[in-house]
N, CA, C and O atoms as a GROMACS GRO file, in nm:
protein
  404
    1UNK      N    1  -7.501  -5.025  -5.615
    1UNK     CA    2  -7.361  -4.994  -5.599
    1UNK      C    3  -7.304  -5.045  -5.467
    1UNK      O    4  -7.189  -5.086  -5.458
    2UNK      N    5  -7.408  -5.038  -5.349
    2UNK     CA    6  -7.296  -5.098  -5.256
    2UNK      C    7  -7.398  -5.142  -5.170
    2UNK      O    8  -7.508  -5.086  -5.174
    3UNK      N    9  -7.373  -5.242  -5.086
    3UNK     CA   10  -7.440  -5.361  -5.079
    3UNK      C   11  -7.526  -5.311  -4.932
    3UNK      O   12  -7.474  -5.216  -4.874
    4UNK      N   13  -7.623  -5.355  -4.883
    4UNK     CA   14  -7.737  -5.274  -4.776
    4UNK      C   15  -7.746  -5.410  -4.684
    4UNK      O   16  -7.743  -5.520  -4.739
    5UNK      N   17  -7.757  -5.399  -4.551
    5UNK     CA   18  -7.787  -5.466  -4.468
    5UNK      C   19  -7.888  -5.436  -4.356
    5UNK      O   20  -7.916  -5.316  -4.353
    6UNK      N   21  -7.949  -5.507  -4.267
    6UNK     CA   22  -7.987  -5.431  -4.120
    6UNK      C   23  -7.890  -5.348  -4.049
    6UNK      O   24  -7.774  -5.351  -4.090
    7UNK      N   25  -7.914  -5.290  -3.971
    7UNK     CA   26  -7.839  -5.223  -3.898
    7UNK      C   27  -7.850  -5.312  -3.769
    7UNK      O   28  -7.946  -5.319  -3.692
    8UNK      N   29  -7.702  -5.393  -3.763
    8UNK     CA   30  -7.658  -5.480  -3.672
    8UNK      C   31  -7.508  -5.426  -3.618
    8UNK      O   32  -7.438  -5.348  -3.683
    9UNK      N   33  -7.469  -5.485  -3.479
    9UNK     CA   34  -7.362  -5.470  -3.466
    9UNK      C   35  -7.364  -5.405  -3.315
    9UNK      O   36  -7.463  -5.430  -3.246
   10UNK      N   37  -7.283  -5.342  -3.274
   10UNK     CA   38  -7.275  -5.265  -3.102
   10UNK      C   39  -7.253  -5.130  -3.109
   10UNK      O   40  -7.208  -5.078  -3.212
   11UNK      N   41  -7.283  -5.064  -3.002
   11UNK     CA   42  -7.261  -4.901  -2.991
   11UNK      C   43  -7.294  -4.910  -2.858
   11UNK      O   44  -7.400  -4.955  -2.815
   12UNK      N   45  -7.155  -4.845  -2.759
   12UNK     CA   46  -7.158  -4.876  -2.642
   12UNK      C   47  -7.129  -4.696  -2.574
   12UNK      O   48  -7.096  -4.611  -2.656
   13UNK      N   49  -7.143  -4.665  -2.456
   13UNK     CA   50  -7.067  -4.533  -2.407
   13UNK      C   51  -6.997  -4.590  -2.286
   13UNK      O   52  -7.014  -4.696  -2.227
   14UNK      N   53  -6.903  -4.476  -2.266
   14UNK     CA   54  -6.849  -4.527  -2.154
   14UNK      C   55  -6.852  -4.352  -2.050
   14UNK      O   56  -6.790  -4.246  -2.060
   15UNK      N   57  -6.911  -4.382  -2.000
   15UNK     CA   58  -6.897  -4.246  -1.930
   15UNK      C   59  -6.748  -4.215  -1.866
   15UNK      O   60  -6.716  -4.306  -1.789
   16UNK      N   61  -6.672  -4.137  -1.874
   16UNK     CA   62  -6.562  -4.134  -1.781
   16UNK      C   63  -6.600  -4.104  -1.645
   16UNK      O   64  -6.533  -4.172  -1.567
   17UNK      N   65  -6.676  -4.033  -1.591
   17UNK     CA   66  -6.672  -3.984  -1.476
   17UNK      C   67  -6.808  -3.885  -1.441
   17UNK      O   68  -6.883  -3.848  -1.531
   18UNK      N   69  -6.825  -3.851  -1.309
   18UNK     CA   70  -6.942  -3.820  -1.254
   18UNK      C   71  -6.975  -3.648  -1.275
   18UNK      O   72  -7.086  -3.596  -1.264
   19UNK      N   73  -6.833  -3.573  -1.313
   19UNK     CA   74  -6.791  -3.431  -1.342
   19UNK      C   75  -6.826  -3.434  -1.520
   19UNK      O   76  -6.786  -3.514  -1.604
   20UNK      N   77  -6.909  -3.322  -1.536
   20UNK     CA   78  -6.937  -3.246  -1.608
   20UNK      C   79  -6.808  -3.210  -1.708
   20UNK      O   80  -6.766  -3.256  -1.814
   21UNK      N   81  -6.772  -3.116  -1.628
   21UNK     CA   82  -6.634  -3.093  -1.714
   21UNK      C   83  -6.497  -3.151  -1.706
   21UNK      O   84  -6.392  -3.086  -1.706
   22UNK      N   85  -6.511  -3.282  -1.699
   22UNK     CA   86  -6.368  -3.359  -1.684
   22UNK      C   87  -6.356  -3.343  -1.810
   22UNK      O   88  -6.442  -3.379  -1.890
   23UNK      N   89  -6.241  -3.283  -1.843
   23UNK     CA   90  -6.171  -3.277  -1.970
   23UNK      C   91  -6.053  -3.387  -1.963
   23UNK      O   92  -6.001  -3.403  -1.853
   24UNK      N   93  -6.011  -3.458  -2.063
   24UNK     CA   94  -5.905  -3.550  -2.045
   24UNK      C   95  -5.769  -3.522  -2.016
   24UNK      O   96  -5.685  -3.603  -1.975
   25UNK      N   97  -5.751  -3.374  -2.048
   25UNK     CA   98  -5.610  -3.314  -1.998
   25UNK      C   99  -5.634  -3.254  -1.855
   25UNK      O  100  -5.532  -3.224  -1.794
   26UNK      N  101  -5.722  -3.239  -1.810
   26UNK     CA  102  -5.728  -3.200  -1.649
   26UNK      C  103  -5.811  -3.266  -1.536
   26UNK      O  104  -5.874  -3.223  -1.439
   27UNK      N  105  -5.776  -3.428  -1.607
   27UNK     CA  106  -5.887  -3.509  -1.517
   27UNK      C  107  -5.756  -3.559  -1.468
   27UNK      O  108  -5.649  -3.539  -1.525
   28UNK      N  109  -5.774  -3.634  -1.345
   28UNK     CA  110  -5.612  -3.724  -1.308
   28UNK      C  111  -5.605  -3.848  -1.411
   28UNK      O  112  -5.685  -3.901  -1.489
   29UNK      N  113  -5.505  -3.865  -1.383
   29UNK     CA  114  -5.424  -3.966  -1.497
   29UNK      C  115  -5.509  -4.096  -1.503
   29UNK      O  116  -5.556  -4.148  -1.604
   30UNK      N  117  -5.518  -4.138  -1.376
   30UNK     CA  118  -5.565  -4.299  -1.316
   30UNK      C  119  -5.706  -4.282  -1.393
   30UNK      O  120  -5.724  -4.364  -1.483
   31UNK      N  121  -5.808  -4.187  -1.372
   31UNK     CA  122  -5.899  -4.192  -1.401
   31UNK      C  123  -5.921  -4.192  -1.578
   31UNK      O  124  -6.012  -4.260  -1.624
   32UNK      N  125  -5.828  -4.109  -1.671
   32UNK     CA  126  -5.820  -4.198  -1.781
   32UNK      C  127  -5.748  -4.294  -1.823
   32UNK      O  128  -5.766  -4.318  -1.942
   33UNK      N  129  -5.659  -4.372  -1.761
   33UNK     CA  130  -5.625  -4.484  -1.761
   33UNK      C  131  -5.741  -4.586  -1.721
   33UNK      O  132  -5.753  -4.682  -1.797
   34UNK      N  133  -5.834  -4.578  -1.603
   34UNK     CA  134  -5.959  -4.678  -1.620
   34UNK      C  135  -6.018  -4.685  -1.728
   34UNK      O  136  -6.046  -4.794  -1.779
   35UNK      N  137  -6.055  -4.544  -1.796
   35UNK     CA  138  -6.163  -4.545  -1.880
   35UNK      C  139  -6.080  -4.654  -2.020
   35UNK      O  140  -6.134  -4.747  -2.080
   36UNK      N  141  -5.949  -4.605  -2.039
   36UNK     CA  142  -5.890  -4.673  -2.138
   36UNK      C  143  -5.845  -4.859  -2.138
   36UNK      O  144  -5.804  -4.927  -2.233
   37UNK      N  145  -5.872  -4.896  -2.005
   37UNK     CA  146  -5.832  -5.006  -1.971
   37UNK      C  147  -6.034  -5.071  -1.995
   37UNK      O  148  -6.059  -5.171  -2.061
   38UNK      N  149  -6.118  -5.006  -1.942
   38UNK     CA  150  -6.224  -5.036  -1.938
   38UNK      C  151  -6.286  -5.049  -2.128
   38UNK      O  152  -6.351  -5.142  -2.176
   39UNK      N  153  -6.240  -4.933  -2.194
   39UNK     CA  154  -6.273  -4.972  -2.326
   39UNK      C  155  -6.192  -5.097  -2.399
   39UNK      O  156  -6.252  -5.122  -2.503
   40UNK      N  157  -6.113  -5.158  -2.387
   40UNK     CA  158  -6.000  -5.249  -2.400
   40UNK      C  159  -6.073  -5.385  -2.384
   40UNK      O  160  -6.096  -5.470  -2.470
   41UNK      N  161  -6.100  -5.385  -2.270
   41UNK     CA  162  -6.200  -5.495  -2.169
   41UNK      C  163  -6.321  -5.512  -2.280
   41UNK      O  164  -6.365  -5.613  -2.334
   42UNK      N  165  -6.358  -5.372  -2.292
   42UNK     CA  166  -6.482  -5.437  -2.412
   42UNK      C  167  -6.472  -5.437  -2.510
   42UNK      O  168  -6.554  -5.492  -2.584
   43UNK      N  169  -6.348  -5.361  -2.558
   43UNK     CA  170  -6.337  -5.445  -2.714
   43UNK      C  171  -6.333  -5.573  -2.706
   43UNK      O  172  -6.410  -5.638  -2.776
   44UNK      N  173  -6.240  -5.640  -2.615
   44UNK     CA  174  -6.234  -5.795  -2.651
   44UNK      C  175  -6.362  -5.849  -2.635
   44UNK      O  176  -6.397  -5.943  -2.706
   45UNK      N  177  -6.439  -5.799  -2.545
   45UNK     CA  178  -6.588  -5.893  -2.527
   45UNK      C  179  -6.661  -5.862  -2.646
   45UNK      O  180  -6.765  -5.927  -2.654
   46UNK      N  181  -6.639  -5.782  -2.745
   46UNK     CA  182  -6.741  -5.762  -2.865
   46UNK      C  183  -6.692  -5.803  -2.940
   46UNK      O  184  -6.773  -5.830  -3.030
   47UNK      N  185  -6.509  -5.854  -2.986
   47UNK     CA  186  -6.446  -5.912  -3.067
   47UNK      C  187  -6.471  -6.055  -3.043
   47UNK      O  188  -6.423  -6.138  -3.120
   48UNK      N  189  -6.521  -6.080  -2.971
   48UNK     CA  190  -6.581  -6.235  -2.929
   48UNK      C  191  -6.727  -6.273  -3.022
   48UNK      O  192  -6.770  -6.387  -3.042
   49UNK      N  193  -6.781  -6.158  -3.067
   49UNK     CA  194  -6.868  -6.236  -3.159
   49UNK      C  195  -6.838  -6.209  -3.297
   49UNK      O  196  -6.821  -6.109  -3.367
   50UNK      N  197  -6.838  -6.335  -3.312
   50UNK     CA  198  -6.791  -6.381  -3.473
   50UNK      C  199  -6.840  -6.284  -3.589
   50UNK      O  200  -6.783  -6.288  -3.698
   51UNK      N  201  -6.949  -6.196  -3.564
   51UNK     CA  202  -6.991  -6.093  -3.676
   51UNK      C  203  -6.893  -6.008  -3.690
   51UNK      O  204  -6.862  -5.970  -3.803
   52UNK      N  205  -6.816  -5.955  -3.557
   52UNK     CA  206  -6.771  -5.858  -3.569
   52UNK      C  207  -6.643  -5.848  -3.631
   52UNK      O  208  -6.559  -5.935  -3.607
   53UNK      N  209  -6.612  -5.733  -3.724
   53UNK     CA  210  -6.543  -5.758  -3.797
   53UNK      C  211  -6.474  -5.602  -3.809
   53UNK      O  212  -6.383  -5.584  -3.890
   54UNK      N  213  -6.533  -5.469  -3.706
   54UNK     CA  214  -6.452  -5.394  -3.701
   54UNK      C  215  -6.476  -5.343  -3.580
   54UNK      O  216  -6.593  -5.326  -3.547
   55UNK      N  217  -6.357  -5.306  -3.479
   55UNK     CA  218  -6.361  -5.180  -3.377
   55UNK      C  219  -6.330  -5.015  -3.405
   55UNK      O  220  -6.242  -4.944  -3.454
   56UNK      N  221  -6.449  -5.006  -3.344
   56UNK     CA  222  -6.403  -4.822  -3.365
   56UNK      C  223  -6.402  -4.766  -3.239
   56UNK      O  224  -6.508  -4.787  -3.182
   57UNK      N  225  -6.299  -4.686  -3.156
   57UNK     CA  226  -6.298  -4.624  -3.062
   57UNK      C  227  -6.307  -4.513  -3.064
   57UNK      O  228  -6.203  -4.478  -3.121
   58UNK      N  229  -6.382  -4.394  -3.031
   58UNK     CA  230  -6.370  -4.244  -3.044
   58UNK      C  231  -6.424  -4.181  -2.902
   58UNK      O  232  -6.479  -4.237  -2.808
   59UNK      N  233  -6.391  -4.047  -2.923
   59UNK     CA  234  -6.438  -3.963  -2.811
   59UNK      C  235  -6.524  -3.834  -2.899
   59UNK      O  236  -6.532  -3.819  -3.021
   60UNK      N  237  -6.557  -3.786  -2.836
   60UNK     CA  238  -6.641  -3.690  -2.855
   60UNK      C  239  -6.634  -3.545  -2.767
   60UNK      O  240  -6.564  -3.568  -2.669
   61UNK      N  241  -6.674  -3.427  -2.767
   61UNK     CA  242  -6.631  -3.339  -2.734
   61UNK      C  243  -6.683  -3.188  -2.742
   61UNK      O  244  -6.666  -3.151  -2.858
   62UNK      N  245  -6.718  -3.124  -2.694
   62UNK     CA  246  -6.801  -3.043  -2.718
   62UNK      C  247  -6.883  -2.976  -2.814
   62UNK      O  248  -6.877  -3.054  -2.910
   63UNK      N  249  -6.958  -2.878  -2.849
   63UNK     CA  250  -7.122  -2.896  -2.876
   63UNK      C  251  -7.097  -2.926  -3.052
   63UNK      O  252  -7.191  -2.973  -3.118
   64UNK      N  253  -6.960  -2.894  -3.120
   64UNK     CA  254  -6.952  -2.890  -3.237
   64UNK      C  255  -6.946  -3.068  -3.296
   64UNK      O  256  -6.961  -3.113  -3.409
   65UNK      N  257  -6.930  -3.107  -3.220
   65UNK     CA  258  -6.869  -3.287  -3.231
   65UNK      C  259  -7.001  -3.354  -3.259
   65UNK      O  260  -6.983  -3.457  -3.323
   66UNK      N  261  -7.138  -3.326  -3.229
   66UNK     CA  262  -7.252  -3.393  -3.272
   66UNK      C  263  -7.265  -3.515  -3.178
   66UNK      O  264  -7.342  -3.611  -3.191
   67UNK      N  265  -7.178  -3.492  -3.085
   67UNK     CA  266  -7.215  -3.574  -2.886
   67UNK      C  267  -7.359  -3.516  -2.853
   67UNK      O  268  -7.385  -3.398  -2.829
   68UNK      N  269  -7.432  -3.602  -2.856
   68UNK     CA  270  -7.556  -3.563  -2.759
   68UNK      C  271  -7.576  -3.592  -2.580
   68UNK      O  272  -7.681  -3.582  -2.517
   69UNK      N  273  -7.427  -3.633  -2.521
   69UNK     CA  274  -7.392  -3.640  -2.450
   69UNK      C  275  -7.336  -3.549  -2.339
   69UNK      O  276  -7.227  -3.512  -2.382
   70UNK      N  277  -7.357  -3.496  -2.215
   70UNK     CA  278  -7.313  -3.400  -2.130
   70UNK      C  279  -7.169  -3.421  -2.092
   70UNK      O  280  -7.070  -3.349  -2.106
   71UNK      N  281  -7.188  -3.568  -2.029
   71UNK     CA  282  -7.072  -3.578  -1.941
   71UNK      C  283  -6.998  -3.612  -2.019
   71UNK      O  284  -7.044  -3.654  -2.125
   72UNK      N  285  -6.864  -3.609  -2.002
   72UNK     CA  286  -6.713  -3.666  -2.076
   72UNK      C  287  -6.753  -3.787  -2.119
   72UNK      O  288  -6.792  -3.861  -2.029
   73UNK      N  289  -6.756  -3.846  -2.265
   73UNK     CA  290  -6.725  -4.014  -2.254
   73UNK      C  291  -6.680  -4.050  -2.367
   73UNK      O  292  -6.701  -3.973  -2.460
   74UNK      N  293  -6.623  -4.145  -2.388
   74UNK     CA  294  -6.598  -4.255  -2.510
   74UNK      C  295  -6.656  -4.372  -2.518
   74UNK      O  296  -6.673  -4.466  -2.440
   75UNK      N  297  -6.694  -4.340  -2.674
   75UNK     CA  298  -6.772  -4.465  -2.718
   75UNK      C  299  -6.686  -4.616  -2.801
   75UNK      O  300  -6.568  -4.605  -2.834
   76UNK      N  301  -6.735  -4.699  -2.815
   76UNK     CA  302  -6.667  -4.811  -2.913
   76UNK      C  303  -6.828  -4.882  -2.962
   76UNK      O  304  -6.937  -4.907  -2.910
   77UNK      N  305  -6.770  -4.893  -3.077
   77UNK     CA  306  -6.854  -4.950  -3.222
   77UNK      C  307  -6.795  -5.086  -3.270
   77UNK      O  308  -6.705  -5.094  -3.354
   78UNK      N  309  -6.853  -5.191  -3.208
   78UNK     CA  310  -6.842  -5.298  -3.315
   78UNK      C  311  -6.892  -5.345  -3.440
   78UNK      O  312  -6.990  -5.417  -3.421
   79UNK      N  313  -6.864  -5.334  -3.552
   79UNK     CA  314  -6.934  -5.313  -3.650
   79UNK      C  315  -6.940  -5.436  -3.798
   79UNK      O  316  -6.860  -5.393  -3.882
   80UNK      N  317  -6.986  -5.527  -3.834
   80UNK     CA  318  -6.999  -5.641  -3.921
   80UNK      C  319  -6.935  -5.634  -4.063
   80UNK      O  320  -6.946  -5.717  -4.153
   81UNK      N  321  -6.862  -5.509  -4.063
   81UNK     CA  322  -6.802  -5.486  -4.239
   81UNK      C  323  -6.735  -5.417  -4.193
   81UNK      O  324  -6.758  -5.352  -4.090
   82UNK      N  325  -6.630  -5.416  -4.263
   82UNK     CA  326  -6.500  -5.325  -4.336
   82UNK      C  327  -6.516  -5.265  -4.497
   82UNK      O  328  -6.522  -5.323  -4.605
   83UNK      N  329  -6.519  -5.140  -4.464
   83UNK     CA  330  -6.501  -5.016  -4.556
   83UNK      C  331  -6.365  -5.134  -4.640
   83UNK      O  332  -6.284  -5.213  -4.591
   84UNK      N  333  -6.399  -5.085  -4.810
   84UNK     CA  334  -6.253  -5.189  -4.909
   84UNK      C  335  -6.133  -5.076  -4.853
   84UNK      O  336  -6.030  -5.141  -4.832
   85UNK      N  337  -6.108  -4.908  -4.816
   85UNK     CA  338  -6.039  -4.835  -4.743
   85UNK      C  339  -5.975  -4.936  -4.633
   85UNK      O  340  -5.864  -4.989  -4.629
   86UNK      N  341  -6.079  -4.941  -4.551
   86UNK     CA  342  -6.045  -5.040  -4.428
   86UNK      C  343  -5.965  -5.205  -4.456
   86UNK      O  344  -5.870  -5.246  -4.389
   87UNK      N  345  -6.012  -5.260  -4.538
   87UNK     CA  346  -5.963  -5.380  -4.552
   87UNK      C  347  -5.869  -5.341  -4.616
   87UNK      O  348  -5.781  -5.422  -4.588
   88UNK      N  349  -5.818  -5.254  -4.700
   88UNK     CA  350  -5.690  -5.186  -4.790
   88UNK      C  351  -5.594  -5.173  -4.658
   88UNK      O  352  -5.483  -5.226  -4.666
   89UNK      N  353  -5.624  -5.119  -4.558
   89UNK     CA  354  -5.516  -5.122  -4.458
   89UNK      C  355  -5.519  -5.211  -4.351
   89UNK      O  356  -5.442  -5.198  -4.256
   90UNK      N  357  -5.591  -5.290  -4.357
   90UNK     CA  358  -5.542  -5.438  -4.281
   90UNK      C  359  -5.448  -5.502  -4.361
   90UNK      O  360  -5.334  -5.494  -4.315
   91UNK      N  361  -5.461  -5.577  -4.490
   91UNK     CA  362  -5.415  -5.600  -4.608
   91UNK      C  363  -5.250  -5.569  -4.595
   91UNK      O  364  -5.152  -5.644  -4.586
   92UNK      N  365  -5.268  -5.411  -4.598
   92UNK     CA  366  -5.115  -5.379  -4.597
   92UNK      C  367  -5.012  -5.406  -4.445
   92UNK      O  368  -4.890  -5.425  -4.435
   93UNK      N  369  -5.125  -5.398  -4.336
   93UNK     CA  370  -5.062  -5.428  -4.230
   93UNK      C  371  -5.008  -5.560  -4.184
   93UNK      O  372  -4.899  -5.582  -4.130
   94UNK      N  373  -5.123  -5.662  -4.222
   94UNK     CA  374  -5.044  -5.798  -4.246
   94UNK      C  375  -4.969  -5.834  -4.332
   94UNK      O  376  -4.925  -5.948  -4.318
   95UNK      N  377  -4.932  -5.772  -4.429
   95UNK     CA  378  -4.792  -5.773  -4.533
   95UNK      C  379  -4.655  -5.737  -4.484
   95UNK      O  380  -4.551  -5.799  -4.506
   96UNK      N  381  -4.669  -5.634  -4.419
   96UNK     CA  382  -4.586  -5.555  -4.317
   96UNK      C  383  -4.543  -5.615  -4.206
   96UNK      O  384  -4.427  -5.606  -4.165
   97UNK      N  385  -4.618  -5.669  -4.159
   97UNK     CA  386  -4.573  -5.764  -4.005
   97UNK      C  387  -4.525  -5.914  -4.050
   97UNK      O  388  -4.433  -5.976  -3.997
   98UNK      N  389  -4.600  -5.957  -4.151
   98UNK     CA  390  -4.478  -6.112  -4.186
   98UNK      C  391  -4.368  -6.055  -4.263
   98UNK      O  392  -4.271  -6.130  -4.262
   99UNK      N  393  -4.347  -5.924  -4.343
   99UNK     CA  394  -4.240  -5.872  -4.379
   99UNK      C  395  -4.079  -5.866  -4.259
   99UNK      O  396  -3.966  -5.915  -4.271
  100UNK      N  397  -4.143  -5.784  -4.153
  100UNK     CA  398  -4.072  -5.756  -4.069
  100UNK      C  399  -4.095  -5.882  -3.952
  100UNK      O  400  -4.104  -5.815  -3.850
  101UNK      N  401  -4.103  -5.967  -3.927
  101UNK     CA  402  -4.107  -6.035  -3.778
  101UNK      C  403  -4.030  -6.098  -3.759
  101UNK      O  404  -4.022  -6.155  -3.650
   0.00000   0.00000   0.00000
């Protein structure tokens, strides 16, 4: 039914910061603005290899979230396939933008 590969592709963390409990609403601004400028930076360096064919950005968050992680961070996933979901809304998004430009 649906097609099997290696498990290829990227999984990166980005730690925000050296505090335990930096929460993103009570950390200063600048400091999630790096982290968001810093994940940005590496999407494009992982969109640089030709496999990749999806970004995923997420955060994670305390003990219910399945983070095996302490400190605050966000991760990004470059990943070699698109879910037909996923390509269903690229699809519509490039329909949409030569619609409107």
């Amino acid at each position: 039914l649906h097609p099997q590969m290696d498990a290829t592709g990227y999984s990166e963390v980005v730690i925000e910061g050296a505090r335990h409990n930096g929460l993103l609403g009570i950390v200063d601004a600048r400091q999630v603005a790096d982290s968001l400028r810093l994940l940005k930076a590496r999407g494009c360096e992982l969109a640089q290899d030709p496999s990749t064919k999806l970004l995923l950005y997420f955060k994670q968050y305390g003990p219910f979230s399945g983070g095996s992680l302490v400190h605050p961070h966000m991760q990004i996933m470059a990943l070699p396939v698109l879910s037909p979901e996923m390509q269903l809304q690229v699809d519509r998004a490039c329909v949409h933008q030569t619609q409107f430009q």
